[in-house]
Coordinates of C-alpha atoms in Angstrom, one line a residue:
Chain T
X1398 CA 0.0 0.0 0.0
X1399 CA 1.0 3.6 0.1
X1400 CA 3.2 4.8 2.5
X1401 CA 5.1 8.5 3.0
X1402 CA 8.6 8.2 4.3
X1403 CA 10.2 11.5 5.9
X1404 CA 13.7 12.4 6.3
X1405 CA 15.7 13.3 8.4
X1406 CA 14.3 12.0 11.6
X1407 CA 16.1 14.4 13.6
X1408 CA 17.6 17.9 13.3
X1409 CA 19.4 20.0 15.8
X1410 CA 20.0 23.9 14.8
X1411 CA 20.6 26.8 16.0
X1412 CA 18.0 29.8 16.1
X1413 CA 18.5 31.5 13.1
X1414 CA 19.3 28.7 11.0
X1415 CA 17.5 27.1 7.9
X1416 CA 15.4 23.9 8.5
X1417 CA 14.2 21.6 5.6
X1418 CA 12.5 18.1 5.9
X1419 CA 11.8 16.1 2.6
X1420 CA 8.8 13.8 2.0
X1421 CA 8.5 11.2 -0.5
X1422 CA 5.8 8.9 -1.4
X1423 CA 5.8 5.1 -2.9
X1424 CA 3.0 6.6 -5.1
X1425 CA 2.0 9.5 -6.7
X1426 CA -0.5 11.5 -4.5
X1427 CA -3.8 13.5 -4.7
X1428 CA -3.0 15.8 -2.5
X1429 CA -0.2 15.8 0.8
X1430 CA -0.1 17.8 4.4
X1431 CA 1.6 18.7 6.6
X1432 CA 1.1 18.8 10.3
X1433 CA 3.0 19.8 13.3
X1434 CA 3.0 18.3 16.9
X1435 CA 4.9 20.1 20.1
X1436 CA 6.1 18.8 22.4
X1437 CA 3.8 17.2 24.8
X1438 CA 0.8 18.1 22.2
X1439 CA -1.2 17.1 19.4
X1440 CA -0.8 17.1 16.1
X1441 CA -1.9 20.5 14.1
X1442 CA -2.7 21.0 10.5
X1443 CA -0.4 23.2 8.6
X1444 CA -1.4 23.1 5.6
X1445 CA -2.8 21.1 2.0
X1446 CA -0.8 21.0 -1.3
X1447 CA -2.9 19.7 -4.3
X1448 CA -1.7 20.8 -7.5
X1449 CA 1.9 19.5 -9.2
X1450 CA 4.5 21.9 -8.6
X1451 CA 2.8 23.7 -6.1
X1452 CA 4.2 26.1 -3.4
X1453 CA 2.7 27.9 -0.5
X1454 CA 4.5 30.3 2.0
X1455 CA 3.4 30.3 5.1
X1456 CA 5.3 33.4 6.8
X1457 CA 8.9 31.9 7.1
X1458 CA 7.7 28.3 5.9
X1459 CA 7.6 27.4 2.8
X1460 CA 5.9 23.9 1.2
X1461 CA 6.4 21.8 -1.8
X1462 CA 4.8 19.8 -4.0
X1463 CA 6.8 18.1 -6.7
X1464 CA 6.0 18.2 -10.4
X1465 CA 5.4 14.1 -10.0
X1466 CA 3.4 14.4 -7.4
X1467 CA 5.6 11.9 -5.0
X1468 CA 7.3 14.1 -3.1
X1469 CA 7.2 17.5 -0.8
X1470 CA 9.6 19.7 1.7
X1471 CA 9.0 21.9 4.1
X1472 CA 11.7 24.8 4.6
X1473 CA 11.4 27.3 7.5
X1474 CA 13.4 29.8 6.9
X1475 CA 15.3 31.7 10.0
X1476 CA 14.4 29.2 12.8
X1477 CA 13.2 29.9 16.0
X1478 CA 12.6 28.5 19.4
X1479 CA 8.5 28.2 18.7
X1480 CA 9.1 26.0 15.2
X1481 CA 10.7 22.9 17.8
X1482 CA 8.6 20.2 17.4
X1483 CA 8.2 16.9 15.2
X1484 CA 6.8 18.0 11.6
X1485 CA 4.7 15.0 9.6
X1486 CA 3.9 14.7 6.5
X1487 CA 1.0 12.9 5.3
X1488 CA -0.6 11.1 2.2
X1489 CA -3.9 9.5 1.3
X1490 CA -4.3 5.8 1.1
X1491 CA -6.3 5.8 -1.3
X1492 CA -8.3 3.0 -0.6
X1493 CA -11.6 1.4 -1.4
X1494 CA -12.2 3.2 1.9
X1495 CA -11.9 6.6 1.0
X1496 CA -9.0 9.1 1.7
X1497 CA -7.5 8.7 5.3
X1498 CA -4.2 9.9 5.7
X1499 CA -0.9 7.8 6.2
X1500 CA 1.5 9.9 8.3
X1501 CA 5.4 9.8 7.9
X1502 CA 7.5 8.9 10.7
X1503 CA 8.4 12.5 11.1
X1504 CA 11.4 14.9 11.8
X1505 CA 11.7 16.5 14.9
X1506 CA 13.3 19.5 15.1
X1507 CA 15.3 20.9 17.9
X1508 CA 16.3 24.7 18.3
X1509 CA 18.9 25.6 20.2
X1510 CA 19.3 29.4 21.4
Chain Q
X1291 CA -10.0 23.9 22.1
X1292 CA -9.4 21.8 19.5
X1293 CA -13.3 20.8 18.9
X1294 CA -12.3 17.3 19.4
X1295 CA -12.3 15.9 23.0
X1296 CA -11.2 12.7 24.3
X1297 CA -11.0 11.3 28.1
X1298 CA -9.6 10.3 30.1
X1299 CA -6.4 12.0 29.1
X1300 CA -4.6 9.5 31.3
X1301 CA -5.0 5.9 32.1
X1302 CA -3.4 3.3 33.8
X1303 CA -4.4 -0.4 33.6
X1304 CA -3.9 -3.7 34.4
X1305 CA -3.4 -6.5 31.4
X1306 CA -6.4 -8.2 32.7
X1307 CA -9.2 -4.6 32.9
X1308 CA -11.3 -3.8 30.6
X1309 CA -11.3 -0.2 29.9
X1310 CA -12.5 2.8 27.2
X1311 CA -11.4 5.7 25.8
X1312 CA -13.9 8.4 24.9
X1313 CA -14.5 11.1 22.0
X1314 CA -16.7 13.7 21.2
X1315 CA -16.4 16.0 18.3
X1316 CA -18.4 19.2 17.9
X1317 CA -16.8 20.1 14.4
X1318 CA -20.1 18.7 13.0
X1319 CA -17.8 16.1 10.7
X1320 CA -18.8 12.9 9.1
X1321 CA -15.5 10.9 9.9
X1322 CA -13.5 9.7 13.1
X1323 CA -10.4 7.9 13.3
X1324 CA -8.4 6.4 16.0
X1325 CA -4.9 6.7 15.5
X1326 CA -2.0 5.1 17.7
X1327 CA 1.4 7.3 18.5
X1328 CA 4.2 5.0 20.4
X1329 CA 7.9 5.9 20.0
X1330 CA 8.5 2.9 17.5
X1331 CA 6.0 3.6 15.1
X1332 CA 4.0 7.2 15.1
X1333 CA 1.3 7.5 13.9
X1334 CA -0.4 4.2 13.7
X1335 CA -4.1 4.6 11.4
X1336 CA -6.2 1.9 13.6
X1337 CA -9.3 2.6 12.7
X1338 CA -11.6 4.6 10.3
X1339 CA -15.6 5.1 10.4
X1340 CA -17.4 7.5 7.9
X1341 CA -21.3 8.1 9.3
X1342 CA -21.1 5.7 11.5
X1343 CA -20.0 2.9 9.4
X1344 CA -16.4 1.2 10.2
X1345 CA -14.6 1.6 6.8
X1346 CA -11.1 0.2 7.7
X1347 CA -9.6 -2.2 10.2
X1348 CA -6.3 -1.5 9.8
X1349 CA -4.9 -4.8 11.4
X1350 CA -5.7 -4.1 14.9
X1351 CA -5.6 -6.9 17.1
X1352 CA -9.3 -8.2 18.7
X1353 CA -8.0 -6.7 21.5
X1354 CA -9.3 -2.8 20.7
X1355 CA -12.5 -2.8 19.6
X1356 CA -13.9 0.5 18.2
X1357 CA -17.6 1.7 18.8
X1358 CA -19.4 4.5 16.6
X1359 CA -23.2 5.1 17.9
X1360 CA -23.6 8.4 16.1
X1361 CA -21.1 10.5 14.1
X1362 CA -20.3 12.8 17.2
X1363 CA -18.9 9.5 19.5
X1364 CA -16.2 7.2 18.9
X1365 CA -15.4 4.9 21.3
X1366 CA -12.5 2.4 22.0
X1367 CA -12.6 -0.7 24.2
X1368 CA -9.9 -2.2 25.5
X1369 CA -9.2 -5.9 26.9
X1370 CA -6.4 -7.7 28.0
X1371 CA -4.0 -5.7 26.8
X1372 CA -0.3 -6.5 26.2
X1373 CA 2.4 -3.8 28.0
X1374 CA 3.5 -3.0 24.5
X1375 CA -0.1 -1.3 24.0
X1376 CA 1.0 1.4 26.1
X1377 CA 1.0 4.5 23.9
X1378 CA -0.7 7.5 23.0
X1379 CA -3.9 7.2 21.3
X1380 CA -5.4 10.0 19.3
X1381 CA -8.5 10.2 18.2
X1382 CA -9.6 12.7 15.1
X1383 CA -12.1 14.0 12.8
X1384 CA -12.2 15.2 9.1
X1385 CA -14.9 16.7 7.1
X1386 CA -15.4 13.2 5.3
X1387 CA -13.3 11.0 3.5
X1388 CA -12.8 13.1 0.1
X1389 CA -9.9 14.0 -1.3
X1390 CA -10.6 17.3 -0.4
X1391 CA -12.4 16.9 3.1
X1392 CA -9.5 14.5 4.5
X1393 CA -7.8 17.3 6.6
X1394 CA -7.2 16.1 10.4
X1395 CA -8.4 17.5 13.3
X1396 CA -7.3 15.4 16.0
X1397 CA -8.0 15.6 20.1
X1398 CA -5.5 15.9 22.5
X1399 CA -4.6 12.1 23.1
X1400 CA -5.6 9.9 26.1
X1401 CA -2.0 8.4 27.2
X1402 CA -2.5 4.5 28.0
X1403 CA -0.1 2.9 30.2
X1404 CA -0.5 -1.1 30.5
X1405 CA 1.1 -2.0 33.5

């Protein structure tokens, strides 16, 4: 079946620095999204890519689509201490069932001061 | 406020109770999911209902057994478990199960300790 695989699974940077986390997909995809999850929370909706080749800024983040639809990024540009937490990416299955989303394993993102 | 609420947040049983977990969503949505987090393997789909109706079984063992009497209340029952059940378990919304209504909204998480 489909599954999303994320890398890294870890990043450590300091404040200021550029973050990036890459997606990629055993299939081509309808749509992906992205979520975030702090520490100790839940995770949030970030936000839907649909078309191929698509970006969307979200004040310093930036999200990617790719033109073959099996892959995405996430980029936060200038990091700071409110952007730690583990950022999923996540595709649907597809199935007879409908659209529920697979989730990636992650990348949690540490910023150091 | 996340619109979907689960209890008890914490819970801490023996392998021989039987327990459940709770959720209510007031997002007016058509579809609830149960999702398992654990350190191993985050972000475990369990199970998906869409107006009620149980849709997917994603290879949970007999063990959990998910209830849906209206499309605000999702429950999950819970027998014998095995320590390794201890995770977080999450449940969620979404608009439906569209390609375009699949967007997540999930509760906080009701962390399961099986001692």
């Amino acid at each position: 079946g489909q599954q999303v695989m994320q890398i890294p699974q870890y990043q450590h940077v300091q404040e200021g620095e550029d973050f990036t986390t890459y997606c990629n997909s055993s299939t081509t995809l309808s749509n992906i999204q992205w979520y975030k999850q702090r520490p100790g929370g839940h995770p949030v909706f970030l936000i839907q890519l649909v078309k191929s080749g698509e970006v969307k800024k979200q004040k310093r983040l930036t999200f990617q689509f790719g033109e073959a639809k099996k892959n995405s990024s996430l980029h936060i540009t200038a990091t700071q201490t409110t952007d730690v937490g583990t950022y999923f990416c996540a595709g649907p299955r597809g199935s007879n069932s409908g659209y529920a989303l697979n989730f990636g394993k992650g990348t949690s993102l540490l910023v150091t001061p | 406020e996340t619109g979907v609420t689960q209890t008890p947040r914490h819970l801490v049983m023996g392998m021989t109770n039987k327990k459940s977990l709770k959720c209510e969503q007031h997002l007016g949505h058509n579809a609830m999911y149960w999702y398992k987090q654990s350190a191993k393997k985050p972000l475990e789909l369990m199970f998906v209902y869409s107006l009620e109706e149980r849709v997917e079984n994603n290879s949970v063992p007999s063990r959990f057994s998910p209830e849906c009497p209206n499309s605000s209340h999702l429950f999950l029952h819970l027998h014998t478990l095995q320590p390794e059940d201890s995770a977080l378990y999450l449940c969620a919304s979404s608009q439906d199960l569209g390609v375009f209504g699949n967007t997540i909204y999930f509760g906080e998480g009701s962390w399961l300790t099986v001692v």
